[in-house]
Every structure is written in C-alpha cells, then in structure tokens.
Amino acid sequence: MSALPTLFVSHGSPLLAVDPGRTGPLLTALGRAVPRPREILVISPHWSTPAPRVGSLAQQRTIHDFGGFPRELYELEYPAPGAPALAERTVQRLRDAGLPALTDDQWGLDHGAWVPLSYLYPVADIPVTQLSLQRQMRPEYQYRLGQTLAPLAREGVLIVASGSFTHNLHEVFRAPTEDRAEAPYLAEFVEWFTQRLGTMDLDALFDYRARAPHAERAHPTDEHLLPIFVAMGAADNALHQTHFDTGATYGALRMDAFAFGNAAPSLAEVNALAQ
C-alpha cells in the first residue's frame, strides 16, 4: 500500500483537551483528511528514556501527567486499544538498526499523546502505542530513528510526532493568559524554520540551535521540537509537506502542525473539512 503521511502536531498546554481553540478543529479535520490508519505510533516529549521503549499494553491507559489543573482534566480518558503487535514490530526494526529497544508494559499514553489524539481520532477506536523519546540525543539521531520507522507507514501505521513548535514555559508562567499577544520573536524563529523545512536543508535544521534566530529562547530545552525530526525522517518524501498555522497560545507556545509525505493532505483539503 502507499505510505501514510507522517504528522508533527503541537499539543501546547494540557488545557487543550477542554479548550480546543483553533488547534482542536484543525486536528480533527486533519484526522479526517488522512487515510484511516490501521494502527498509530505516537512519540511525545513527556516519555523520555535513555534508549527506545515502546508500550505493549493491550488496552491503553490514560496518564494524567500534570498537576494544578481543573478537575475535569483528570476525569478525561482516551480508551483506545493498545497495539502490542505494532510494539513488537517497532522494537524489531529499531534493534535491526542497532538500537537497544525494548517493549514496556507499564507506560500508557501521556498528555502529549492522548490530548492531540482525542481530536485527531475522537472515537478512540484505532490501536495505538507510544514510543519514548531520547531527549538527550541530537536532531540527527531523531531523523535517523524516523528513517528506521519509515517502512511502518507503508503498513498502514500513522506516525504522529507530538511536541510544540515553540515551547518557553518560563514566559508562559510569567503571564499565564491564554489569549495574550504572541511574542514578536516567535515569527522570526518560525519563518527561519519553515523556510528550511521547505527545502529540507538538513544541515541547517540539524544545527538550528546555533543558526535559527531566537532558537534558545523559543526552546530553552529542545525536547518539544525533537519529535519533528522523527516525522521528517519517517516520511516517504519530506519535501512534500503541508504547514498548518494555528498561531500561539499563552504568547509563547506556537501550535503549528505539519504533514509530511506524498500522501500529505493539502491546506485546502484540511480547511474544507474544518468548516
């Protein structure tokens, strides 16, 4: 079969789960525009391990890995079936590439996974499992890991990389107002990054922390951007890409999403489904 596109989605604050803003409708439309996957493999910055681990639960567990939020957030569940067979296939691919990957029967879906999935596939009826992030590793490693996973997309697996296109929580906490004006420096970072994504200038993208304007302010630590490199590497043609701009929340969290690959839906297709 043709390869499914790969996705990078920004999950922002856990409050996205109850306050969709512009991002929720976009993700729902994106889920409708993408061919229905047989299984989903999601990677989130909120599960980080020294070496890759892949969840093997037969029934997913919703992890509320946050504190100090309204009670309703802790009552939400995403009761999707697990994907233990996919976990085994993923681990084998990673081992074949020389990575010491293991399955994990404890982890479920953290909020970086289940919050965007609740918009992409709200019925929660597609088997899903989560792959851990190696946050200590550079973008080149994430890209190569994605390349290792690329054959899964031809098996009907949707690879969803979740993070945040910019992620400065220090600025969010200083003035935690959701509709606060977007910090001006974000536009320069976003323009630089999207331009180089458009040409797949890997040398520049891998070295973005040294080359991109305001990179260390946009990402004081880069675990929320690293998943985009997995999505890029896993795509059958990352030059064919669609950028979905839903602005920023709390002034500092850019909520952009991207679809990579020959089957990536166009902006027009997704916007039509979002009406």
PDB file of C-alpha atoms in Angstrom:
ATOM      1  CA  MET A   1       0.000   0.000   0.000  1.00  0.00           C
ATOM      2  CA  SER A   2       1.020   3.639  -0.350  1.00  0.00           C
ATOM      3  CA  ALA A   3       2.751   5.136   2.657  1.00  0.00           C
ATOM      4  CA  LEU A   4       0.655   7.189   5.017  1.00  0.00           C
ATOM      5  CA  PRO A   5       1.876  10.724   5.721  1.00  0.00           C
ATOM      6  CA  THR A   6       3.674  11.429   8.965  1.00  0.00           C
ATOM      7  CA  LEU A   7       2.485  14.164  11.298  1.00  0.00           C
ATOM      8  CA  PHE A   8       4.017  16.642  13.697  1.00  0.00           C
ATOM      9  CA  VAL A   9       1.433  18.243  15.966  1.00  0.00           C
ATOM     10  CA  SER A  10       1.808  20.807  18.748  1.00  0.00           C
ATOM     11  CA  HIS A  11      -0.064  19.826  21.906  1.00  0.00           C
ATOM     12  CA  GLY A  12       0.507  23.009  23.923  1.00  0.00           C
ATOM     13  CA  SER A  13      -0.979  23.105  27.412  1.00  0.00           C
ATOM     14  CA  PRO A  14      -2.983  20.153  28.820  1.00  0.00           C
ATOM     15  CA  LEU A  15      -5.939  22.570  28.774  1.00  0.00           C
ATOM     16  CA  LEU A  16      -6.114  21.975  25.026  1.00  0.00           C
ATOM     17  CA  ALA A  17      -8.099  18.865  25.968  1.00  0.00           C
ATOM     18  CA  VAL A  18     -11.035  21.011  27.159  1.00  0.00           C
ATOM     19  CA  ASP A  19     -10.393  24.247  25.260  1.00  0.00           C
ATOM     20  CA  PRO A  20      -9.838  23.395  21.584  1.00  0.00           C
ATOM     21  CA  GLY A  21      -9.225  26.950  20.344  1.00  0.00           C
ATOM     22  CA  ARG A  22      -8.031  26.912  16.727  1.00  0.00           C
ATOM     23  CA  THR A  23      -5.927  23.778  17.176  1.00  0.00           C
ATOM     24  CA  GLY A  24      -8.663  21.282  18.061  1.00  0.00           C
ATOM     25  CA  PRO A  25     -10.742  21.798  14.883  1.00  0.00           C
ATOM     26  CA  LEU A  26      -7.579  21.711  12.772  1.00  0.00           C
ATOM     27  CA  LEU A  27      -6.519  18.380  14.247  1.00  0.00           C
ATOM     28  CA  THR A  28      -9.994  16.906  13.784  1.00  0.00           C
ATOM     29  CA  ALA A  29     -10.016  17.982  10.134  1.00  0.00           C
ATOM     30  CA  LEU A  30      -6.508  16.608   9.670  1.00  0.00           C
ATOM     31  CA  GLY A  31      -7.620  13.251  11.079  1.00  0.00           C
ATOM     32  CA  ARG A  32     -10.458  13.181   8.544  1.00  0.00           C
ATOM     33  CA  ALA A  33      -8.184  14.147   5.645  1.00  0.00           C
ATOM     34  CA  VAL A  34      -5.577  11.445   6.279  1.00  0.00           C
ATOM     35  CA  PRO A  35      -6.411   7.904   5.086  1.00  0.00           C
ATOM     36  CA  ARG A  36      -7.657   5.933   8.086  1.00  0.00           C
ATOM     37  CA  PRO A  37      -4.686   4.129   9.666  1.00  0.00           C
ATOM     38  CA  ARG A  38      -4.688   0.541  10.836  1.00  0.00           C
ATOM     39  CA  GLU A  39      -2.544   1.478  13.848  1.00  0.00           C
ATOM     40  CA  ILE A  40      -0.939   4.590  15.334  1.00  0.00           C
ATOM     41  CA  LEU A  41       2.572   5.043  16.691  1.00  0.00           C
ATOM     42  CA  VAL A  42       2.917   8.271  18.671  1.00  0.00           C
ATOM     43  CA  ILE A  43       6.050   9.843  20.124  1.00  0.00           C
ATOM     44  CA  SER A  44       5.809  12.510  22.822  1.00  0.00           C
ATOM     45  CA  PRO A  45       8.414  14.502  24.756  1.00  0.00           C
ATOM     46  CA  HIS A  46       6.702  13.529  28.012  1.00  0.00           C
ATOM     47  CA  TRP A  47       8.077   9.987  27.962  1.00  0.00           C
ATOM     48  CA  SER A  48      11.842  10.074  27.722  1.00  0.00           C
ATOM     49  CA  THR A  49      14.157   7.110  28.252  1.00  0.00           C
ATOM     50  CA  PRO A  50      17.881   6.603  27.580  1.00  0.00           C
ATOM     51  CA  ALA A  51      17.100   4.026  24.873  1.00  0.00           C
ATOM     52  CA  PRO A  52      13.881   3.471  22.911  1.00  0.00           C
ATOM     53  CA  ARG A  53      10.949   1.806  24.645  1.00  0.00           C
ATOM     54  CA  VAL A  54       7.608   1.003  23.053  1.00  0.00           C
ATOM     55  CA  GLY A  55       4.419   0.483  25.033  1.00  0.00           C
ATOM     56  CA  SER A  56       2.970  -3.022  24.809  1.00  0.00           C
ATOM     57  CA  LEU A  57      -0.327  -2.674  26.701  1.00  0.00           C
ATOM     58  CA  ALA A  58      -3.280  -4.458  25.095  1.00  0.00           C
ATOM     59  CA  GLN A  59      -5.598  -1.716  26.376  1.00  0.00           C
ATOM     60  CA  GLN A  60      -4.278   1.811  26.648  1.00  0.00           C
ATOM     61  CA  ARG A  61      -4.001   3.666  29.929  1.00  0.00           C
ATOM     62  CA  THR A  62      -4.590   7.429  30.030  1.00  0.00           C
ATOM     63  CA  ILE A  63      -1.806   9.118  32.012  1.00  0.00           C
ATOM     64  CA  HIS A  64      -2.627  12.466  33.628  1.00  0.00           C
ATOM     65  CA  ASP A  65       0.967  13.607  33.892  1.00  0.00           C
ATOM     66  CA  PHE A  66       0.347  17.168  35.064  1.00  0.00           C
ATOM     67  CA  GLY A  67      -0.672  18.996  38.220  1.00  0.00           C
ATOM     68  CA  GLY A  68      -2.640  22.052  39.286  1.00  0.00           C
ATOM     69  CA  PHE A  69      -5.244  21.937  36.523  1.00  0.00           C
ATOM     70  CA  PRO A  70      -9.062  21.827  36.746  1.00  0.00           C
ATOM     71  CA  ARG A  71     -10.552  18.574  37.987  1.00  0.00           C
ATOM     72  CA  GLU A  72     -12.305  17.888  34.686  1.00  0.00           C
ATOM     73  CA  LEU A  73      -8.939  17.278  33.029  1.00  0.00           C
ATOM     74  CA  TYR A  74      -8.201  14.387  35.378  1.00  0.00           C
ATOM     75  CA  GLU A  75     -11.515  12.761  34.550  1.00  0.00           C
ATOM     76  CA  LEU A  76     -10.845  12.592  30.814  1.00  0.00           C
ATOM     77  CA  GLU A  77      -9.915   9.230  29.320  1.00  0.00           C
ATOM     78  CA  TYR A  78      -8.758   8.111  25.896  1.00  0.00           C
ATOM     79  CA  PRO A  79      -9.734   4.421  25.974  1.00  0.00           C
ATOM     80  CA  ALA A  80      -8.119   3.292  22.741  1.00  0.00           C
ATOM     81  CA  PRO A  81      -6.990  -0.295  22.286  1.00  0.00           C
ATOM     82  CA  GLY A  82      -3.274  -0.864  22.586  1.00  0.00           C
ATOM     83  CA  ALA A  83      -1.119  -2.166  19.766  1.00  0.00           C
ATOM     84  CA  PRO A  84       1.201  -4.826  21.204  1.00  0.00           C
ATOM     85  CA  ALA A  85       1.880  -6.361  17.783  1.00  0.00           C
ATOM     86  CA  LEU A  86       2.948  -2.960  16.484  1.00  0.00           C
ATOM     87  CA  ALA A  87       5.151  -2.547  19.553  1.00  0.00           C
ATOM     88  CA  GLU A  88       6.940  -5.804  18.730  1.00  0.00           C
ATOM     89  CA  ARG A  89       7.416  -4.827  15.074  1.00  0.00           C
ATOM     90  CA  THR A  90       8.715  -1.410  16.070  1.00  0.00           C
ATOM     91  CA  VAL A  91      11.173  -2.829  18.573  1.00  0.00           C
ATOM     92  CA  GLN A  92      12.449  -5.307  15.983  1.00  0.00           C
ATOM     93  CA  ARG A  93      13.032  -2.558  13.422  1.00  0.00           C
ATOM     94  CA  LEU A  94      14.931  -0.485  15.953  1.00  0.00           C
ATOM     95  CA  ARG A  95      17.023  -3.468  17.052  1.00  0.00           C
ATOM     96  CA  ASP A  96      17.820  -4.280  13.430  1.00  0.00           C
ATOM     97  CA  ALA A  97      19.165  -0.710  13.190  1.00  0.00           C
ATOM     98  CA  GLY A  98      21.430  -1.324  16.185  1.00  0.00           C
ATOM     99  CA  LEU A  99      19.316   0.410  18.837  1.00  0.00           C
ATOM    100  CA  PRO A 100      18.761  -1.399  22.165  1.00  0.00           C
ATOM    101  CA  ALA A 101      14.959  -1.065  22.060  1.00  0.00           C
ATOM    102  CA  LEU A 102      12.587  -2.785  24.486  1.00  0.00           C
ATOM    103  CA  THR A 103       8.849  -3.146  24.924  1.00  0.00           C
ATOM    104  CA  ASP A 104       7.307  -1.624  28.057  1.00  0.00           C
ATOM    105  CA  ASP A 105       4.164  -2.955  29.765  1.00  0.00           C
ATOM    106  CA  GLN A 106       3.786  -0.068  32.226  1.00  0.00           C
ATOM    107  CA  TRP A 107       3.535   3.140  30.213  1.00  0.00           C
ATOM    108  CA  GLY A 108       0.267   4.177  28.594  1.00  0.00           C
ATOM    109  CA  LEU A 109      -0.444   7.447  26.769  1.00  0.00           C
ATOM    110  CA  ASP A 110       0.751  10.683  28.378  1.00  0.00           C
ATOM    111  CA  HIS A 111      -0.945  14.009  27.657  1.00  0.00           C
ATOM    112  CA  GLY A 112       1.402  14.720  24.767  1.00  0.00           C
ATOM    113  CA  ALA A 113      -0.132  11.661  23.113  1.00  0.00           C
ATOM    114  CA  TRP A 114      -3.763  11.388  24.205  1.00  0.00           C
ATOM    115  CA  VAL A 115      -4.677  15.082  24.034  1.00  0.00           C
ATOM    116  CA  PRO A 116      -3.946  15.517  20.291  1.00  0.00           C
ATOM    117  CA  LEU A 117      -5.252  12.005  19.566  1.00  0.00           C
ATOM    118  CA  SER A 118      -8.558  12.926  21.203  1.00  0.00           C
ATOM    119  CA  TYR A 119      -9.039  15.462  18.402  1.00  0.00           C
ATOM    120  CA  LEU A 120      -7.445  13.504  15.566  1.00  0.00           C
ATOM    121  CA  TYR A 121      -9.461  10.348  16.323  1.00  0.00           C
ATOM    122  CA  PRO A 122     -12.076  11.188  18.959  1.00  0.00           C
ATOM    123  CA  VAL A 123     -13.797   7.770  18.819  1.00  0.00           C
ATOM    124  CA  ALA A 124     -10.576   6.192  20.203  1.00  0.00           C
ATOM    125  CA  ASP A 125     -11.092   3.022  18.175  1.00  0.00           C
ATOM    126  CA  ILE A 126      -7.709   2.755  16.411  1.00  0.00           C
ATOM    127  CA  PRO A 127      -4.998   0.659  18.125  1.00  0.00           C
ATOM    128  CA  VAL A 128      -2.231   2.936  19.349  1.00  0.00           C
ATOM    129  CA  THR A 129       1.057   2.661  21.144  1.00  0.00           C
ATOM    130  CA  GLN A 130       3.705   5.152  22.264  1.00  0.00           C
ATOM    131  CA  LEU A 131       7.420   5.293  21.544  1.00  0.00           C
ATOM    132  CA  SER A 132       9.687   7.022  24.040  1.00  0.00           C
ATOM    133  CA  LEU A 133      11.898   9.981  23.126  1.00  0.00           C
ATOM    134  CA  GLN A 134      15.649  10.100  23.717  1.00  0.00           C
ATOM    135  CA  ARG A 135      15.743  13.741  24.685  1.00  0.00           C
ATOM    136  CA  GLN A 136      19.500  13.715  25.219  1.00  0.00           C
ATOM    137  CA  MET A 137      20.117  12.918  21.556  1.00  0.00           C
ATOM    138  CA  ARG A 138      20.582  15.448  18.778  1.00  0.00           C
ATOM    139  CA  PRO A 139      18.250  16.107  15.837  1.00  0.00           C
ATOM    140  CA  GLU A 140      20.358  13.898  13.548  1.00  0.00           C
ATOM    141  CA  TYR A 141      19.607  10.897  15.757  1.00  0.00           C
ATOM    142  CA  GLN A 142      15.881  11.651  15.756  1.00  0.00           C
ATOM    143  CA  TYR A 143      15.877  11.912  11.963  1.00  0.00           C
ATOM    144  CA  ARG A 144      17.694   8.592  11.552  1.00  0.00           C
ATOM    145  CA  LEU A 145      15.299   6.968  14.008  1.00  0.00           C
ATOM    146  CA  GLY A 146      12.454   8.227  11.851  1.00  0.00           C
ATOM    147  CA  GLN A 147      14.083   6.717   8.766  1.00  0.00           C
ATOM    148  CA  THR A 148      14.190   3.385  10.586  1.00  0.00           C
ATOM    149  CA  LEU A 149      10.454   3.629  11.260  1.00  0.00           C
ATOM    150  CA  ALA A 150       9.539   4.696   7.708  1.00  0.00           C
ATOM    151  CA  PRO A 151       8.527   1.195   6.492  1.00  0.00           C
ATOM    152  CA  LEU A 152       5.753   1.155   9.111  1.00  0.00           C
ATOM    153  CA  ALA A 153       3.960   3.942   7.236  1.00  0.00           C
ATOM    154  CA  ARG A 154       3.609   1.549   4.270  1.00  0.00           C
ATOM    155  CA  GLU A 155       1.928  -0.954   6.599  1.00  0.00           C
ATOM    156  CA  GLY A 156      -0.896   1.417   7.467  1.00  0.00           C
ATOM    157  CA  VAL A 157       0.741   2.864  10.588  1.00  0.00           C
ATOM    158  CA  LEU A 158       0.254   6.583  11.184  1.00  0.00           C
ATOM    159  CA  ILE A 159       3.352   8.037  12.852  1.00  0.00           C
ATOM    160  CA  VAL A 160       2.343  11.019  14.990  1.00  0.00           C
ATOM    161  CA  ALA A 161       5.162  13.120  16.460  1.00  0.00           C
ATOM    162  CA  SER A 162       3.813  15.387  19.201  1.00  0.00           C
ATOM    163  CA  GLY A 163       5.568  18.379  20.701  1.00  0.00           C
ATOM    164  CA  SER A 164       5.396  22.157  20.370  1.00  0.00           C
ATOM    165  CA  PHE A 165       6.748  24.317  17.579  1.00  0.00           C
ATOM    166  CA  THR A 166       7.957  26.754  20.250  1.00  0.00           C
ATOM    167  CA  HIS A 167       7.994  25.990  23.956  1.00  0.00           C
ATOM    168  CA  ASN A 168       9.183  28.557  26.509  1.00  0.00           C
ATOM    169  CA  LEU A 169       7.326  27.737  29.733  1.00  0.00           C
ATOM    170  CA  HIS A 170       9.217  30.389  31.689  1.00  0.00           C
ATOM    171  CA  GLU A 171       7.475  33.056  29.626  1.00  0.00           C
ATOM    172  CA  VAL A 172       4.121  31.275  29.919  1.00  0.00           C
ATOM    173  CA  PHE A 173       4.317  31.120  33.707  1.00  0.00           C
ATOM    174  CA  ARG A 174       5.235  34.798  33.985  1.00  0.00           C
ATOM    175  CA  ALA A 175       1.884  35.777  32.455  1.00  0.00           C
ATOM    176  CA  PRO A 176      -0.329  32.672  32.035  1.00  0.00           C
ATOM    177  CA  THR A 177      -3.101  34.226  29.955  1.00  0.00           C
ATOM    178  CA  GLU A 178      -4.222  32.082  27.032  1.00  0.00           C
ATOM    179  CA  ASP A 179      -5.157  34.944  24.691  1.00  0.00           C
ATOM    180  CA  ARG A 180      -2.055  37.005  25.432  1.00  0.00           C
ATOM    181  CA  ALA A 181      -0.395  38.550  22.373  1.00  0.00           C
ATOM    182  CA  GLU A 182       2.162  36.399  20.612  1.00  0.00           C
ATOM    183  CA  ALA A 183       5.744  37.311  21.464  1.00  0.00           C
ATOM    184  CA  PRO A 184       7.264  39.053  18.398  1.00  0.00           C
ATOM    185  CA  TYR A 185      10.404  36.912  18.289  1.00  0.00           C
ATOM    186  CA  LEU A 186       8.368  33.777  17.516  1.00  0.00           C
ATOM    187  CA  ALA A 187       7.648  34.941  13.957  1.00  0.00           C
ATOM    188  CA  GLU A 188      11.369  35.146  13.153  1.00  0.00           C
ATOM    189  CA  PHE A 189      12.019  31.655  14.501  1.00  0.00           C
ATOM    190  CA  VAL A 190       9.009  30.184  12.688  1.00  0.00           C
ATOM    191  CA  GLU A 191       9.938  31.858   9.392  1.00  0.00           C
ATOM    192  CA  TRP A 192      13.522  30.587   9.557  1.00  0.00           C
ATOM    193  CA  PHE A 193      12.498  27.043  10.446  1.00  0.00           C
ATOM    194  CA  THR A 194       9.664  26.709   7.924  1.00  0.00           C
ATOM    195  CA  GLN A 195      11.790  28.093   5.091  1.00  0.00           C
ATOM    196  CA  ARG A 196      14.474  25.485   5.720  1.00  0.00           C
ATOM    197  CA  LEU A 197      11.885  22.763   6.142  1.00  0.00           C
ATOM    198  CA  GLY A 198      10.524  23.714   2.729  1.00  0.00           C
ATOM    199  CA  THR A 199      13.856  22.885   1.086  1.00  0.00           C
ATOM    200  CA  MET A 200      14.807  20.148   3.574  1.00  0.00           C
ATOM    201  CA  ASP A 201      18.059  21.924   4.380  1.00  0.00           C
ATOM    202  CA  LEU A 202      19.105  19.245   6.829  1.00  0.00           C
ATOM    203  CA  ASP A 203      22.487  20.791   7.664  1.00  0.00           C
ATOM    204  CA  ALA A 204      20.790  23.968   8.851  1.00  0.00           C
ATOM    205  CA  LEU A 205      17.879  22.206  10.554  1.00  0.00           C
ATOM    206  CA  PHE A 206      20.121  19.825  12.480  1.00  0.00           C
ATOM    207  CA  ASP A 207      22.117  22.866  13.658  1.00  0.00           C
ATOM    208  CA  TYR A 208      19.045  25.034  14.324  1.00  0.00           C
ATOM    209  CA  ARG A 209      20.069  25.920  17.886  1.00  0.00           C
ATOM    210  CA  ALA A 210      23.143  27.726  16.573  1.00  0.00           C
ATOM    211  CA  ARG A 211      21.632  29.125  13.366  1.00  0.00           C
ATOM    212  CA  ALA A 212      17.949  29.906  13.906  1.00  0.00           C
ATOM    213  CA  PRO A 213      17.087  33.341  15.313  1.00  0.00           C
ATOM    214  CA  HIS A 214      15.975  33.177  18.959  1.00  0.00           C
ATOM    215  CA  ALA A 215      16.333  29.380  18.982  1.00  0.00           C
ATOM    216  CA  GLU A 216      17.297  29.104  22.644  1.00  0.00           C
ATOM    217  CA  ARG A 217      14.522  31.490  23.660  1.00  0.00           C
ATOM    218  CA  ALA A 218      11.962  29.589  21.568  1.00  0.00           C
ATOM    219  CA  HIS A 219      13.246  26.298  23.029  1.00  0.00           C
ATOM    220  CA  PRO A 220      15.246  26.691  26.276  1.00  0.00           C
ATOM    221  CA  THR A 221      15.375  22.892  26.098  1.00  0.00           C
ATOM    222  CA  ASP A 222      14.573  21.227  22.814  1.00  0.00           C
ATOM    223  CA  GLU A 223      12.659  18.061  23.729  1.00  0.00           C
ATOM    224  CA  HIS A 224       9.390  19.553  22.417  1.00  0.00           C
ATOM    225  CA  LEU A 225      10.888  20.186  18.960  1.00  0.00           C
ATOM    226  CA  LEU A 226      12.891  16.973  18.585  1.00  0.00           C
ATOM    227  CA  PRO A 227       9.846  14.887  17.544  1.00  0.00           C
ATOM    228  CA  ILE A 228       9.508  16.885  14.311  1.00  0.00           C
ATOM    229  CA  PHE A 229      12.780  15.328  13.141  1.00  0.00           C
ATOM    230  CA  VAL A 230      11.293  11.863  13.671  1.00  0.00           C
ATOM    231  CA  ALA A 231       8.308  12.805  11.493  1.00  0.00           C
ATOM    232  CA  MET A 232      10.618  14.203   8.805  1.00  0.00           C
ATOM    233  CA  GLY A 233      12.786  11.100   8.730  1.00  0.00           C
ATOM    234  CA  ALA A 234       9.828   8.713   8.642  1.00  0.00           C
ATOM    235  CA  ALA A 235       8.162  10.399   5.634  1.00  0.00           C
ATOM    236  CA  ASP A 236       8.442   8.836   2.186  1.00  0.00           C
ATOM    237  CA  ASN A 237       9.028  12.324   0.768  1.00  0.00           C
ATOM    238  CA  ALA A 238       9.544  15.041   3.371  1.00  0.00           C
ATOM    239  CA  LEU A 239       9.855  17.687   0.642  1.00  0.00           C
ATOM    240  CA  HIS A 240       6.137  17.204   0.058  1.00  0.00           C
ATOM    241  CA  GLN A 241       4.753  18.860   3.156  1.00  0.00           C
ATOM    242  CA  THR A 242       1.887  20.951   4.428  1.00  0.00           C
ATOM    243  CA  HIS A 243       2.206  23.545   7.179  1.00  0.00           C
ATOM    244  CA  PHE A 244      -0.838  24.265   9.343  1.00  0.00           C
ATOM    245  CA  ASP A 245      -0.526  27.547  11.233  1.00  0.00           C
ATOM    246  CA  THR A 246      -2.867  27.892  14.218  1.00  0.00           C
ATOM    247  CA  GLY A 247      -0.923  30.661  15.922  1.00  0.00           C
ATOM    248  CA  ALA A 248       0.224  30.712  19.517  1.00  0.00           C
ATOM    249  CA  THR A 249      -1.312  30.185  22.934  1.00  0.00           C
ATOM    250  CA  TYR A 250      -0.135  31.927  26.118  1.00  0.00           C
ATOM    251  CA  GLY A 251       2.005  34.159  23.920  1.00  0.00           C
ATOM    252  CA  ALA A 252       4.890  31.676  23.736  1.00  0.00           C
ATOM    253  CA  LEU A 253       3.571  28.275  22.600  1.00  0.00           C
ATOM    254  CA  ARG A 254       3.298  28.054  18.824  1.00  0.00           C
ATOM    255  CA  MET A 255       0.689  25.458  17.881  1.00  0.00           C
ATOM    256  CA  ASP A 256       1.786  24.699  14.298  1.00  0.00           C
ATOM    257  CA  ALA A 257       1.270  21.264  12.772  1.00  0.00           C
ATOM    258  CA  PHE A 258       2.886  19.637   9.728  1.00  0.00           C
ATOM    259  CA  ALA A 259       2.085  16.711   7.459  1.00  0.00           C
ATOM    260  CA  PHE A 260       4.984  15.160   5.551  1.00  0.00           C
ATOM    261  CA  GLY A 261       4.980  12.744   2.630  1.00  0.00           C
ATOM    262  CA  ASN A 262       3.450  12.151  -0.763  1.00  0.00           C
ATOM    263  CA  ALA A 263       0.051  11.467   0.820  1.00  0.00           C
ATOM    264  CA  ALA A 264       0.089  14.619   2.958  1.00  0.00           C
ATOM    265  CA  PRO A 265      -3.263  16.407   2.595  1.00  0.00           C
ATOM    266  CA  SER A 266      -3.209  19.957   1.279  1.00  0.00           C
ATOM    267  CA  LEU A 267      -4.104  23.015   3.307  1.00  0.00           C
ATOM    268  CA  ALA A 268      -7.212  23.459   1.157  1.00  0.00           C
ATOM    269  CA  GLU A 269      -8.362  19.887   1.810  1.00  0.00           C
ATOM    270  CA  VAL A 270      -7.996  20.231   5.551  1.00  0.00           C
ATOM    271  CA  ASN A 271      -9.538  23.701   5.702  1.00  0.00           C
ATOM    272  CA  ALA A 272     -12.564  22.439   3.780  1.00  0.00           C
ATOM    273  CA  LEU A 273     -13.078  19.686   6.357  1.00  0.00           C
ATOM    274  CA  ALA A 274     -12.660  22.170   9.209  1.00  0.00           C
ATOM    275  CA  GLN A 275     -15.670  24.257   8.118  1.00  0.00           C
TER     276      GLN A 275
END
